[in-house]
Amino acid sequence: MNSKQTKTDELFGAEIKHLPFKELVKRIGPGLIATGIVIGPGAITTSAMLGGNYGYSLIWLLIPIIFMGITFMMVTNRLAIITGMPTLHAIRKYYGPAASGFVGISLFLACLFFTMGNISGTGAGVSLITGLNWKIGSAFMIAVVIYCYFTKNVYSKVEKVITACILGMILAFYTTLIGVGGPDWSELGSGLTGFEIPEGGLTTALAFISTNAAVTTGIYSTYLGKEKKWKKEDLFNGVMLTDAIVHITSVILISGAIILVGAIVLFPTGEKIDAPAQLAALLVPIMGNAAKYIMGIALLGAGFSSLLGNTQRGMVLLNAGFDKEVGLESRVIRIGCLICLVFAMIVCYSYGGSPTQLILIANVATSVATPVAGFFILLLLWRNDVNKGYKKPTVLRICMTVSYIFVLLMTFSALKIQIPKLINAVLSLF
């Protein structure tokens, strides 16, 4: 890079004004798709378990999720803009094909396990609404997902469907939260400032964090940003920051409401959740017999939006790791998604255990993938040659380092407990 280009880049951000709100709304979108992927049946189940099993005591986890969620999105999108490449392509350039391939495989496996959880959750939603066997319901919804994959303007369709699902989930859970009288504000305050993990709660806490604030989400947003045709200007005009805030706000609005409803409705009863369909109990106090239908719609929306986006995410990240085609409408992505869905269906339909065990595997897989991918992202962020021509991102570097250390501590602590359970769960699949 010559001196003239360096000077231009250094001044680049200062020359660009923030877009007005109306224009920002038009330019955001990847964050909403990421929310639809994050808030699947696994996230709903984990949030309900958090509130139902531990009351308000783990509500403070929303604070690091806000911090980490925005950090991961901003760091990955910044690196994509200044390197001119999405995350895995940048890892490949600076650390070689072995590194990018390894990260791509680890992220793909995490997404594949989540697809299994999404299939069972989507089927549970259809079952609650219609009374059909969950396998029949999930098979029908998978057919709809495949149709979406093989039509034109995939990105636009995915964005609209997921936005509608998110709004529906927010409405359902906040209607219930208001209907049950709202939270106990004293208990809520204590939970937000307690910063303690009750005995036996570490695994659930890790599952909640790894679902709602994963590096995987930020990495995939760099490829969605490419589909959205984000440009360098969007790093400085408020688009990427707004998109990250919209993403984490929608995640917190949904997950937070589910935790609170679980704490109010389930915690006093001591009821344990073994399957996503049991979540209808959350809505019974205010919606009575209609609860199963409302929860069925919520689970269906969550499962469908997550199934639609997550399967694509896994294939895009796998292909990116090996420098293959990543366009959502490319033949290799579409065929890959189809193969993943068929494989996940076979595993889910032949599995005889509780659906929450599949969710457990998915959460653990993600908690392992996050430190792997996060390591290379952290290295990229601290490289002087990567940031050449731009002001050093000191605040982002500190935030990313703190987030990564927090993830490592949580992951290693939980895996000591979880690995034996994971091995048993995997063995039970066969």
PDB file of N, CA, C and O in Angstrom, residues 379-411:
ATOM      1  N   LEU A 379      -6.199 -13.092  16.791  1.00  0.00           N
ATOM      2  CA  LEU A 379      -4.885 -12.872  16.174  1.00  0.00           C
ATOM      3  C   LEU A 379      -4.958 -11.843  15.046  1.00  0.00           C
ATOM      4  O   LEU A 379      -4.107 -10.955  14.941  1.00  0.00           O
ATOM      5  N   LEU A 380      -5.982 -11.966  14.205  1.00  0.00           N
ATOM      6  CA  LEU A 380      -6.146 -11.018  13.100  1.00  0.00           C
ATOM      7  C   LEU A 380      -6.345  -9.599  13.612  1.00  0.00           C
ATOM      8  O   LEU A 380      -5.781  -8.639  13.076  1.00  0.00           O
ATOM      9  N   LEU A 381      -7.149  -9.453  14.654  1.00  0.00           N
ATOM     10  CA  LEU A 381      -7.453  -8.127  15.182  1.00  0.00           C
ATOM     11  C   LEU A 381      -6.217  -7.437  15.742  1.00  0.00           C
ATOM     12  O   LEU A 381      -6.101  -6.203  15.675  1.00  0.00           O
ATOM     13  N   TRP A 382      -5.281  -8.227  16.274  1.00  0.00           N
ATOM     14  CA  TRP A 382      -4.078  -7.650  16.886  1.00  0.00           C
ATOM     15  C   TRP A 382      -2.924  -7.487  15.889  1.00  0.00           C
ATOM     16  O   TRP A 382      -1.878  -6.963  16.250  1.00  0.00           O
ATOM     17  N   ARG A 383      -3.094  -7.927  14.672  1.00  0.00           N
ATOM     18  CA  ARG A 383      -2.028  -7.786  13.661  1.00  0.00           C
ATOM     19  C   ARG A 383      -1.950  -6.332  13.192  1.00  0.00           C
ATOM     20  O   ARG A 383      -2.954  -5.734  12.788  1.00  0.00           O
ATOM     21  N   ASN A 384      -0.757  -5.775  13.191  1.00  0.00           N
ATOM     22  CA  ASN A 384      -0.570  -4.395  12.731  1.00  0.00           C
ATOM     23  C   ASN A 384      -0.731  -4.278  11.220  1.00  0.00           C
ATOM     24  O   ASN A 384      -1.242  -3.269  10.723  1.00  0.00           O
ATOM     25  N   ASP A 385      -0.303  -5.325  10.478  1.00  0.00           N
ATOM     26  CA  ASP A 385      -0.430  -5.239   9.029  1.00  0.00           C
ATOM     27  C   ASP A 385      -1.885  -5.287   8.568  1.00  0.00           C
ATOM     28  O   ASP A 385      -2.257  -4.656   7.580  1.00  0.00           O
ATOM     29  N   VAL A 386      -2.723  -5.992   9.301  1.00  0.00           N
ATOM     30  CA  VAL A 386      -4.147  -6.038   8.962  1.00  0.00           C
ATOM     31  C   VAL A 386      -4.794  -4.667   9.161  1.00  0.00           C
ATOM     32  O   VAL A 386      -5.626  -4.226   8.364  1.00  0.00           O
ATOM     33  N   ASN A 387      -4.381  -3.969  10.225  1.00  0.00           N
ATOM     34  CA  ASN A 387      -4.993  -2.674  10.562  1.00  0.00           C
ATOM     35  C   ASN A 387      -4.243  -1.489   9.947  1.00  0.00           C
ATOM     36  O   ASN A 387      -4.546  -0.338  10.260  1.00  0.00           O
ATOM     37  N   LYS A 388      -3.268  -1.762   9.096  1.00  0.00           N
ATOM     38  CA  LYS A 388      -2.489  -0.688   8.482  1.00  0.00           C
ATOM     39  C   LYS A 388      -3.398   0.240   7.675  1.00  0.00           C
ATOM     40  O   LYS A 388      -4.200  -0.200   6.879  1.00  0.00           O
ATOM     41  N   GLY A 389      -3.225   1.547   7.901  1.00  0.00           N
ATOM     42  CA  GLY A 389      -4.040   2.519   7.196  1.00  0.00           C
ATOM     43  C   GLY A 389      -5.279   2.937   7.966  1.00  0.00           C
ATOM     44  O   GLY A 389      -6.018   3.809   7.532  1.00  0.00           O
ATOM     45  N   TYR A 390      -5.506   2.302   9.117  1.00  0.00           N
ATOM     46  CA  TYR A 390      -6.659   2.625   9.958  1.00  0.00           C
ATOM     47  C   TYR A 390      -6.177   2.898  11.376  1.00  0.00           C
ATOM     48  O   TYR A 390      -5.120   2.416  11.792  1.00  0.00           O
ATOM     49  N   LYS A 391      -6.974   3.628  12.131  1.00  0.00           N
ATOM     50  CA  LYS A 391      -6.649   3.831  13.536  1.00  0.00           C
ATOM     51  C   LYS A 391      -6.689   2.482  14.254  1.00  0.00           C
ATOM     52  O   LYS A 391      -7.557   1.656  13.994  1.00  0.00           O
ATOM     53  N   LYS A 392      -5.760   2.288  15.157  1.00  0.00           N
ATOM     54  CA  LYS A 392      -5.733   1.032  15.895  1.00  0.00           C
ATOM     55  C   LYS A 392      -7.035   0.875  16.701  1.00  0.00           C
ATOM     56  O   LYS A 392      -7.409   1.773  17.445  1.00  0.00           O
ATOM     57  N   PRO A 393      -7.697  -0.262  16.550  1.00  0.00           N
ATOM     58  CA  PRO A 393      -8.980  -0.475  17.251  1.00  0.00           C
ATOM     59  C   PRO A 393      -8.770  -0.894  18.705  1.00  0.00           C
ATOM     60  O   PRO A 393      -9.100  -2.026  19.101  1.00  0.00           O
ATOM     61  N   THR A 394      -8.212  -0.003  19.500  1.00  0.00           N
ATOM     62  CA  THR A 394      -7.829  -0.351  20.878  1.00  0.00           C
ATOM     63  C   THR A 394      -9.007  -0.867  21.692  1.00  0.00           C
ATOM     64  O   THR A 394      -8.906  -1.893  22.388  1.00  0.00           O
ATOM     65  N   VAL A 395     -10.136  -0.166  21.613  1.00  0.00           N
ATOM     66  CA  VAL A 395     -11.310  -0.572  22.398  1.00  0.00           C
ATOM     67  C   VAL A 395     -11.798  -1.945  21.962  1.00  0.00           C
ATOM     68  O   VAL A 395     -12.071  -2.818  22.798  1.00  0.00           O
ATOM     69  N   LEU A 396     -11.884  -2.154  20.654  1.00  0.00           N
ATOM     70  CA  LEU A 396     -12.333  -3.455  20.157  1.00  0.00           C
ATOM     71  C   LEU A 396     -11.360  -4.565  20.535  1.00  0.00           C
ATOM     72  O   LEU A 396     -11.769  -5.688  20.856  1.00  0.00           O
ATOM     73  N   ARG A 397     -10.065  -4.266  20.494  1.00  0.00           N
ATOM     74  CA  ARG A 397      -9.067  -5.273  20.868  1.00  0.00           C
ATOM     75  C   ARG A 397      -9.246  -5.703  22.318  1.00  0.00           C
ATOM     76  O   ARG A 397      -9.201  -6.898  22.637  1.00  0.00           O
ATOM     77  N   ILE A 398      -9.453  -4.721  23.181  1.00  0.00           N
ATOM     78  CA  ILE A 398      -9.641  -5.032  24.606  1.00  0.00           C
ATOM     79  C   ILE A 398     -10.925  -5.829  24.804  1.00  0.00           C
ATOM     80  O   ILE A 398     -10.954  -6.841  25.519  1.00  0.00           O
ATOM     81  N   CYS A 399     -12.009  -5.375  24.171  1.00  0.00           N
ATOM     82  CA  CYS A 399     -13.298  -6.055  24.314  1.00  0.00           C
ATOM     83  C   CYS A 399     -13.232  -7.491  23.806  1.00  0.00           C
ATOM     84  O   CYS A 399     -13.765  -8.414  24.433  1.00  0.00           O
ATOM     85  N   MET A 400     -12.561  -7.688  22.666  1.00  0.00           N
ATOM     86  CA  MET A 400     -12.456  -9.026  22.094  1.00  0.00           C
ATOM     87  C   MET A 400     -11.595  -9.929  22.965  1.00  0.00           C
ATOM     88  O   MET A 400     -11.921 -11.110  23.171  1.00  0.00           O
ATOM     89  N   THR A 401     -10.527  -9.401  23.491  1.00  0.00           N
ATOM     90  CA  THR A 401      -9.646 -10.193  24.359  1.00  0.00           C
ATOM     91  C   THR A 401     -10.369 -10.623  25.624  1.00  0.00           C
ATOM     92  O   THR A 401     -10.304 -11.788  26.030  1.00  0.00           O
ATOM     93  N   VAL A 402     -11.085  -9.680  26.250  1.00  0.00           N
ATOM     94  CA  VAL A 402     -11.852  -9.996  27.464  1.00  0.00           C
ATOM     95  C   VAL A 402     -12.920 -11.040  27.160  1.00  0.00           C
ATOM     96  O   VAL A 402     -13.107 -12.004  27.919  1.00  0.00           O
ATOM     97  N   SER A 403     -13.629 -10.872  26.041  1.00  0.00           N
ATOM     98  CA  SER A 403     -14.683 -11.812  25.658  1.00  0.00           C
ATOM     99  C   SER A 403     -14.117 -13.207  25.430  1.00  0.00           C
ATOM    100  O   SER A 403     -14.695 -14.216  25.853  1.00  0.00           O
ATOM    101  N   TYR A 404     -12.963 -13.263  24.766  1.00  0.00           N
ATOM    102  CA  TYR A 404     -12.364 -14.556  24.454  1.00  0.00           C
ATOM    103  C   TYR A 404     -11.903 -15.277  25.722  1.00  0.00           C
ATOM    104  O   TYR A 404     -12.120 -16.486  25.873  1.00  0.00           O
ATOM    105  N   ILE A 405     -11.294 -14.544  26.632  1.00  0.00           N
ATOM    106  CA  ILE A 405     -10.858 -15.145  27.897  1.00  0.00           C
ATOM    107  C   ILE A 405     -12.062 -15.660  28.674  1.00  0.00           C
ATOM    108  O   ILE A 405     -12.025 -16.758  29.253  1.00  0.00           O
ATOM    109  N   PHE A 406     -13.143 -14.888  28.689  1.00  0.00           N
ATOM    110  CA  PHE A 406     -14.365 -15.298  29.388  1.00  0.00           C
ATOM    111  C   PHE A 406     -14.909 -16.592  28.789  1.00  0.00           C
ATOM    112  O   PHE A 406     -15.287 -17.521  29.515  1.00  0.00           O
ATOM    113  N   VAL A 407     -14.931 -16.666  27.451  1.00  0.00           N
ATOM    114  CA  VAL A 407     -15.421 -17.866  26.776  1.00  0.00           C
ATOM    115  C   VAL A 407     -14.554 -19.071  27.121  1.00  0.00           C
ATOM    116  O   VAL A 407     -15.056 -20.167  27.383  1.00  0.00           O
ATOM    117  N   LEU A 408     -13.237 -18.878  27.116  1.00  0.00           N
ATOM    118  CA  LEU A 408     -12.332 -19.982  27.449  1.00  0.00           C
ATOM    119  C   LEU A 408     -12.575 -20.513  28.858  1.00  0.00           C
ATOM    120  O   LEU A 408     -12.650 -21.731  29.075  1.00  0.00           O
ATOM    121  N   LEU A 409     -12.690 -19.608  29.808  1.00  0.00           N
ATOM    122  CA  LEU A 409     -12.906 -20.022  31.194  1.00  0.00           C
ATOM    123  C   LEU A 409     -14.215 -20.786  31.347  1.00  0.00           C
ATOM    124  O   LEU A 409     -14.270 -21.834  32.009  1.00  0.00           O
ATOM    125  N   MET A 410     -15.282 -20.263  30.746  1.00  0.00           N
ATOM    126  CA  MET A 410     -16.577 -20.922  30.827  1.00  0.00           C
ATOM    127  C   MET A 410     -16.541 -22.287  30.129  1.00  0.00           C
ATOM    128  O   MET A 410     -17.070 -23.281  30.647  1.00  0.00           O
ATOM    129  N   THR A 411     -15.892 -22.340  28.974  1.00  0.00           N
ATOM    130  CA  THR A 411     -15.867 -23.576  28.193  1.00  0.00           C
ATOM    131  C   THR A 411     -15.113 -24.683  28.915  1.00  0.00           C
ATOM    132  O   THR A 411     -15.625 -25.797  29.073  1.00  0.00           O
TER     133      THR A 411
END
